[in-house]
Coordinates of C-alpha atoms and ligand atoms in Angstrom, one line a residue:
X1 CA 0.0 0.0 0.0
X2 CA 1.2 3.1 -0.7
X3 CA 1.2 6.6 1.5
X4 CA -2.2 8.2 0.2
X5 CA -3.8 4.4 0.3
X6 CA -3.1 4.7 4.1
X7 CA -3.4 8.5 4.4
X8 CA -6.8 8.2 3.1
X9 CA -7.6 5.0 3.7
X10 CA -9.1 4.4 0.3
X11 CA -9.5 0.8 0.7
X12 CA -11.7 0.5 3.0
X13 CA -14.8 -1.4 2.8
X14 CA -17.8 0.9 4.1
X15 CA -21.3 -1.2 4.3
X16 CA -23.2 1.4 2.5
X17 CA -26.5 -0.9 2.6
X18 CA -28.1 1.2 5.1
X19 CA -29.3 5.3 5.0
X20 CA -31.0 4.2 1.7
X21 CA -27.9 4.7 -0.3
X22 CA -29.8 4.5 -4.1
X23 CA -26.6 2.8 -5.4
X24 CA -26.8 -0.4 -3.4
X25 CA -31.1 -0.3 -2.7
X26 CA -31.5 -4.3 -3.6
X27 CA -35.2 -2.8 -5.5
X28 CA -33.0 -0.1 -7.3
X29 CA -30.3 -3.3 -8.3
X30 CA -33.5 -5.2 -9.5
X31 CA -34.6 -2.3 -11.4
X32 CA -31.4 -1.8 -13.3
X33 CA -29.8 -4.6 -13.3
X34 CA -32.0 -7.5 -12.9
X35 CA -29.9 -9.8 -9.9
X36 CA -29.1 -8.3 -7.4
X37 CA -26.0 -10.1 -6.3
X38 CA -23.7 -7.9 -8.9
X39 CA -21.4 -4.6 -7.9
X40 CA -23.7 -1.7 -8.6
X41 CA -21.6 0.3 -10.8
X42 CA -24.9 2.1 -12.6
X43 CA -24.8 5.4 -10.3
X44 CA -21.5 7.4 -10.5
X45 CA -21.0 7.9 -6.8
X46 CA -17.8 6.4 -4.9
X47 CA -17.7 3.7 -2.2
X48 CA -15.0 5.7 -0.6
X49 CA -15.6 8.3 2.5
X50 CA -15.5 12.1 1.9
X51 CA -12.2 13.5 3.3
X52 CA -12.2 13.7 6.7
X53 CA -11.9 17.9 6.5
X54 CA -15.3 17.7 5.0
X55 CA -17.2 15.5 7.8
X56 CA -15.3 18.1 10.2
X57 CA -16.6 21.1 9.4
X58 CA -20.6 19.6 9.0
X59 CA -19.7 18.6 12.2
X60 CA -19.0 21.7 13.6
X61 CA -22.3 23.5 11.8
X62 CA -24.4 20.8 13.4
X63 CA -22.4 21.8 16.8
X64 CA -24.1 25.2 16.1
X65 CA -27.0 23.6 16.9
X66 CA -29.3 26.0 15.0
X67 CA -30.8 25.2 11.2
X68 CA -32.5 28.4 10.1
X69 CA -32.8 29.6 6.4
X70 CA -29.2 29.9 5.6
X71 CA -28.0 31.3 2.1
X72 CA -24.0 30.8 1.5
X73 CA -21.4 33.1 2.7
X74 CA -19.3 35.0 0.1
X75 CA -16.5 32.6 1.4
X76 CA -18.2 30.0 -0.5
X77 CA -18.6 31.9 -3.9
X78 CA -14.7 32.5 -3.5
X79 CA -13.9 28.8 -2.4
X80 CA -15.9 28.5 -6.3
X81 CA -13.8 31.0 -7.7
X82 CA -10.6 30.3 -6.7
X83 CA -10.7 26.4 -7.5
X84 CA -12.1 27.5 -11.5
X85 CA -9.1 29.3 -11.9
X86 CA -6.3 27.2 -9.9
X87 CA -7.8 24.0 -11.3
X88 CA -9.0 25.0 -14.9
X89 CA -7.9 28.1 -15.7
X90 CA -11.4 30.0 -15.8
X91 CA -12.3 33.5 -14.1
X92 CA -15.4 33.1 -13.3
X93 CA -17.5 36.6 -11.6
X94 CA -18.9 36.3 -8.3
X95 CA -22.4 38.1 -10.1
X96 CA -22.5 35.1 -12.4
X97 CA -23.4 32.1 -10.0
X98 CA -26.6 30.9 -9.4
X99 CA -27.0 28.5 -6.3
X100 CA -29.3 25.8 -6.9
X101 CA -30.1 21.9 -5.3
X102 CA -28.4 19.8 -7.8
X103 CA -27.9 19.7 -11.6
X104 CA -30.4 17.8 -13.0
X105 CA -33.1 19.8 -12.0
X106 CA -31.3 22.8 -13.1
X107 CA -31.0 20.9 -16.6
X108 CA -35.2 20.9 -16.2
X109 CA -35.4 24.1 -15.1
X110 CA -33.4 25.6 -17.7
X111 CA -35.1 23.6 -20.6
X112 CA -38.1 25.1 -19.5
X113 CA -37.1 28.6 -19.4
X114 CA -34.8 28.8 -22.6
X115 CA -38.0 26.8 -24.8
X116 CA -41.5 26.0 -25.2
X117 CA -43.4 23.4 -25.5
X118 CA -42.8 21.8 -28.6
X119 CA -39.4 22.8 -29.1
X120 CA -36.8 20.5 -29.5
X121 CA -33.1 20.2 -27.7
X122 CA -30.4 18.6 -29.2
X123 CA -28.1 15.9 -27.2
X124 CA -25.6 13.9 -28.4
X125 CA -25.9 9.7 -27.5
X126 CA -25.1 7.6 -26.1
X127 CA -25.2 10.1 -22.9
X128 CA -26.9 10.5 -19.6
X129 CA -30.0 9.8 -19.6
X130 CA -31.3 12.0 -17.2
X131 CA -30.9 14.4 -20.3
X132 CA -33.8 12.8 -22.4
X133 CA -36.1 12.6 -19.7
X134 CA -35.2 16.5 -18.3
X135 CA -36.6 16.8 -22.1
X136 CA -39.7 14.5 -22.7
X137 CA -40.9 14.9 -19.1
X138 CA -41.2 19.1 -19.9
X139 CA -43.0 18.8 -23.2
X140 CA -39.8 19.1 -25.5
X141 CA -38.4 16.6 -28.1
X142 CA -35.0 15.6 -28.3
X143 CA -33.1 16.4 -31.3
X144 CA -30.2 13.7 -31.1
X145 CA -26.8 14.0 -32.7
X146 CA -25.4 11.0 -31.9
X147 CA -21.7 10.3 -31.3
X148 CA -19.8 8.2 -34.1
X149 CA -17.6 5.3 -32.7
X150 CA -14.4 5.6 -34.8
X151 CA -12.2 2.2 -33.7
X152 CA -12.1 2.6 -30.0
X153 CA -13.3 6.3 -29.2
X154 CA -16.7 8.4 -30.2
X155 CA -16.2 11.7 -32.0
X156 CA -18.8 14.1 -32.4
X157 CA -21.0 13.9 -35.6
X158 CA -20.3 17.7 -36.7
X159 CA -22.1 17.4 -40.2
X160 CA -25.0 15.5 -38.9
X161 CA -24.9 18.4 -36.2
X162 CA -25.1 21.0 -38.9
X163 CA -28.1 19.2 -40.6
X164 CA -30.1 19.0 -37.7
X165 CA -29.2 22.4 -35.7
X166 CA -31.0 24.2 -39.1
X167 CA -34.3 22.8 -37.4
X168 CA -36.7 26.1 -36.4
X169 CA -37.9 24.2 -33.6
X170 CA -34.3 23.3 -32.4
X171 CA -33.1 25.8 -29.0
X172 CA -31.1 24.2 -27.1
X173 CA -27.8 21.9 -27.1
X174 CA -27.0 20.3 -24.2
X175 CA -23.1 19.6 -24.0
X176 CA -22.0 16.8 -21.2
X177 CA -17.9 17.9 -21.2
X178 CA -16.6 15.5 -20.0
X179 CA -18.7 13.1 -21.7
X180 CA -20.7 10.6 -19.8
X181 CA -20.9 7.6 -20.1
X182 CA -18.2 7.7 -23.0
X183 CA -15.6 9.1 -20.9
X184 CA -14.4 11.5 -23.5
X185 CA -12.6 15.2 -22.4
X186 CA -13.2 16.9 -25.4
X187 CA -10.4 18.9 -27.5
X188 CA -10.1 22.8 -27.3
X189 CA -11.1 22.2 -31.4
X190 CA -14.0 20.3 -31.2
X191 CA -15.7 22.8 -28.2
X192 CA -14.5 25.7 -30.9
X193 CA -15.8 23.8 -33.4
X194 CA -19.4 23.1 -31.6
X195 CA -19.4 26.7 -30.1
X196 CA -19.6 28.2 -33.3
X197 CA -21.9 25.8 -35.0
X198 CA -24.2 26.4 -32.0
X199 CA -23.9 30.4 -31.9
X200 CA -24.2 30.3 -36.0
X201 CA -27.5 28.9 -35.4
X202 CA -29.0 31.0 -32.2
X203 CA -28.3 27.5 -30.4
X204 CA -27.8 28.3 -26.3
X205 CA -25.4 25.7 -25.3
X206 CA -25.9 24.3 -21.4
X207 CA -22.6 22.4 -21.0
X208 CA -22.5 19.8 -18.0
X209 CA -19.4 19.7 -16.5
X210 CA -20.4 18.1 -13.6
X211 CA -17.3 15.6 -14.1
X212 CA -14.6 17.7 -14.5
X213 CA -12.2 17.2 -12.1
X214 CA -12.2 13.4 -12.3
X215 CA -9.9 13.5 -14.5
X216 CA -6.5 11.2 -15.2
X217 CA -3.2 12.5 -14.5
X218 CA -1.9 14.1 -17.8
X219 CA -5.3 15.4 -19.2
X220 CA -7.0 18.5 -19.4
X221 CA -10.7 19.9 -19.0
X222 CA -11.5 22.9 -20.9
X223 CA -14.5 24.8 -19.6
X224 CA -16.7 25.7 -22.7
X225 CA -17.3 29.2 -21.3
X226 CA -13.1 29.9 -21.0
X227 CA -12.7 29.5 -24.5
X228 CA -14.2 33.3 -25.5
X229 CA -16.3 36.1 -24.3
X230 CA -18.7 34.7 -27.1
X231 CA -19.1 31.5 -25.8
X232 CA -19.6 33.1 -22.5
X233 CA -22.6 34.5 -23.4
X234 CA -24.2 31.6 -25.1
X235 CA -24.1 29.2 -22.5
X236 CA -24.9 28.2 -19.4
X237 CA -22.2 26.1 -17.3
X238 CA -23.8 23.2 -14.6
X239 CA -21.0 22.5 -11.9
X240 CA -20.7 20.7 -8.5
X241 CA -18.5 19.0 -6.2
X242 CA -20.7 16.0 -6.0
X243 CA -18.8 13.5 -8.1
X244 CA -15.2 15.0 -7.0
X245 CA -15.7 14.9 -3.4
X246 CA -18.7 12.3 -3.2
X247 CA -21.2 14.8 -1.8
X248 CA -23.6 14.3 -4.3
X249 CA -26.2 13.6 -1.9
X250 CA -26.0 17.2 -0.4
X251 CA -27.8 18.2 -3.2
X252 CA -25.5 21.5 -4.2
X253 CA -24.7 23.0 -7.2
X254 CA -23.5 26.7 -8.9
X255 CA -25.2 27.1 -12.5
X256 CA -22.6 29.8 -14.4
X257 CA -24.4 32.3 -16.1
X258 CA -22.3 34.9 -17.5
X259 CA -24.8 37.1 -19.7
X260 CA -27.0 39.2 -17.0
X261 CA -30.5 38.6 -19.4
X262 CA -29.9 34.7 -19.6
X263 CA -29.2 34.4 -16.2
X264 CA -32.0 36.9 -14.8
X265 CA -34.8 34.2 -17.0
X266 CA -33.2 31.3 -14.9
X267 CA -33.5 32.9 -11.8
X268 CA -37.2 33.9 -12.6
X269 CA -37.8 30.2 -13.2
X270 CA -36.0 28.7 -10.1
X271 CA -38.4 31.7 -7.9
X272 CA -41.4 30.9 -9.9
X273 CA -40.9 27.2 -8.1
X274 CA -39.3 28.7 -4.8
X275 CA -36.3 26.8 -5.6
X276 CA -34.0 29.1 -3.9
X277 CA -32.8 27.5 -0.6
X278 CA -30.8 24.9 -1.4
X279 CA -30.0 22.7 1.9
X280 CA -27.1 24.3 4.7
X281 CA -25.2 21.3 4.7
X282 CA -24.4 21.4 0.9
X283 CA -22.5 24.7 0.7
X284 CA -20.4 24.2 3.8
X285 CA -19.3 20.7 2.4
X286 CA -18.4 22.1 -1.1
X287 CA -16.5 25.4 0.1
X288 CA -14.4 23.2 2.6
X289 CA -13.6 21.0 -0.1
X290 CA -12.6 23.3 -2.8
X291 CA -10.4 24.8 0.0
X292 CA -8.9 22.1 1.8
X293 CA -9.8 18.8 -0.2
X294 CA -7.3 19.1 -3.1
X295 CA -4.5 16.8 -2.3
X296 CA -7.8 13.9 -1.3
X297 CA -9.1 14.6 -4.9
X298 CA -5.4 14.1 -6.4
X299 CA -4.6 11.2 -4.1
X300 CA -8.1 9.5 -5.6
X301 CA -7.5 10.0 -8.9
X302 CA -3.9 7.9 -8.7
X303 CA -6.1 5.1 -6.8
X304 CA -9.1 4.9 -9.0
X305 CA -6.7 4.9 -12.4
X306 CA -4.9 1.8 -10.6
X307 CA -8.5 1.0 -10.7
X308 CA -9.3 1.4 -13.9
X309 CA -5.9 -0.1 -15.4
X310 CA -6.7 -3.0 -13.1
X311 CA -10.3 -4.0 -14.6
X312 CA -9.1 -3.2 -18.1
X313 CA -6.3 -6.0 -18.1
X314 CA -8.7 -8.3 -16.2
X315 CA -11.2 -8.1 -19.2
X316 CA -8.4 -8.3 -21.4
X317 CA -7.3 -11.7 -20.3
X318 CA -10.4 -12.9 -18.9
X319 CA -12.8 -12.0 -21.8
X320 CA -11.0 -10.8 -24.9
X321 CA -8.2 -13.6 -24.8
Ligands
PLP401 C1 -23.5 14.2 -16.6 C2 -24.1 14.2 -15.2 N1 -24.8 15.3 -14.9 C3 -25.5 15.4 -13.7 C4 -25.5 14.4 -12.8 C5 -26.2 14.4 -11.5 O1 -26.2 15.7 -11.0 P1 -27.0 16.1 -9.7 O2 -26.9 15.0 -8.7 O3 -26.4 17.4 -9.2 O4 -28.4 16.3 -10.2 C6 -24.7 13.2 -13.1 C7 -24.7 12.0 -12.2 O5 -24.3 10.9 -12.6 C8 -24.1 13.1 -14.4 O6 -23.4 12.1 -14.8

């Protein structure tokens, strides 16, 4: 075992059967994956504990003892700011966040305020499905654009893009950077490439980059809205520590909406449903572990590609010879 194996203890084995944890629900196995005796990898949450600087400072708030409506502190915007630019090189304005209970109900919410009924919303599949249904279940059709496998990777289908994008009823293009399930970070050219298509066609482009900062050692994630003031202004970036930290149950995410009109129509949505107060726990969780959490997030990343390099050569010999 190395020094962060022990440090953090990643190998642990937490009995996460209890606290109705969705991922390992036997009826939620059933659902998915028909038995219920196999190793639940359908939800992306991890089976390892939060750092322990996290836990601490819930702790302490719960020590407080007091639960009133809280909003977050401007140390928590900063915590946001400060990790955007360290991590990926983005400036993002304090005046640009949004604070709102998780992502996928921002993806509904901002469906519904950026089209009508009718309208359709391009995604490109194979990809998360929650992404359909934040579609179908609000009334609107999805346009797909679906990802060409070329030998072992997906590409995006540019001139089927171009076809379908010309659609009058087409709004919206909802961008999952990285790419789930694919597991594709996608090129500064192809985001170019996308961006303009999109802003050629009076496309608003919601990029999900929920996943971020899992990323291997030796790759990059470049945040669609960094790329030009352009692209700032025609999208709308979902982000969250939920994957990175395993928090996702704390329900707390910062939508990134740099053009003032765009991000005014959000927030007149999320009041419309009084989706303003997202839970206290969330924000102190996330601002502790943008501060403090980065050598945990590093120290996972090494484990989980030993992981990863680990199951690919077991399928290799097991199952492909
Ligand atoms: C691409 C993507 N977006 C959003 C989510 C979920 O976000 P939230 O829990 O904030 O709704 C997931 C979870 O797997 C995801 O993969």
């Amino acid at each position: 075992m190395d020094e962060n194996t022990i440090k953090w203890n990643f190998d642990e084995i937490i009995d996460r059967k209890c606290y109705g944890t969705i991922k390992w629900k036997p009826e939620f196995l059933k659902r998915w994956l028909k038995y219920e005796d196999l190793l639940p990898l359908w939800v992306a949450d991890m089976d390892f504990r939060a750092p322990k600087a996290i836990t601490d400072a819930m702790i302490k708030r719960i020590n407080h003892g007091i639960f009133g409506y809280t909003l977050p502190e401007e140390d928590f915007y900063q915590a946001t700011i400060d990790w955007f630019q360290r991590r990926h090189n983005w400036i993002i304005q304090r005046d640009w966040f949004v604070y709102t209970p998780g992502i996928v109900s921002a993806i509904c919410n901002l469906v519904l305020a950026f089209s009508k009924p009718g309208d359709k919303i391009i995604i490109q599949e194979p990809v998360y499905y929650p992404f359909k249904e934040s579609i179908k279940n609000n009334g609107r059709r999805a346009l797909v654009n679906p990802l060409k496998l070329i030998d072992d990777h997906y590409e995006m289908d540019f001139e089927d893009l171009e076809k379908k994008i010309k659609d009058p009823r087409a709004k919206i293009l909802i961008l999952c950077s990285p790419h789930n399930p694919i597991a594709r970070i996608w090129q500064r050219e192809e985001l170019i490439k996308l961006g303009n298509i999109c802003i050629k066609n009076n496309i608003l482009v919601i990029s999900d980059e929920i996943h971020c900062d899992l990323i291997f050692p030796g790759f990059k994630h470049i945040p669609f809205a960094s790329l030009s003031e352009e692209f700032a202004q025609n999208s709308v970036t979902c982000t969250a520590g939920s994957k990175t930290f395993n928090i996702a149950g704390l329900q707390t995410s910062n939508i990134i909406i740099p053009e003032p009109v765009k991000r005014q129509i959000f927030v007149n949505q999320m009041e419309r449903l009084s989706l303003t107060f997202p839970g206290i726990f969330g924000a102190i969780a996330l601002k502790t572990a943008y501060n403090e959490c980065e050598d945990w997030l590093d120290a996972a990343m090494v484990y989980i590609k030993r992981n990863y390099e680990f199951l690919k050569n077991l399928f290799k010999k097991d199952y492909m010879g």
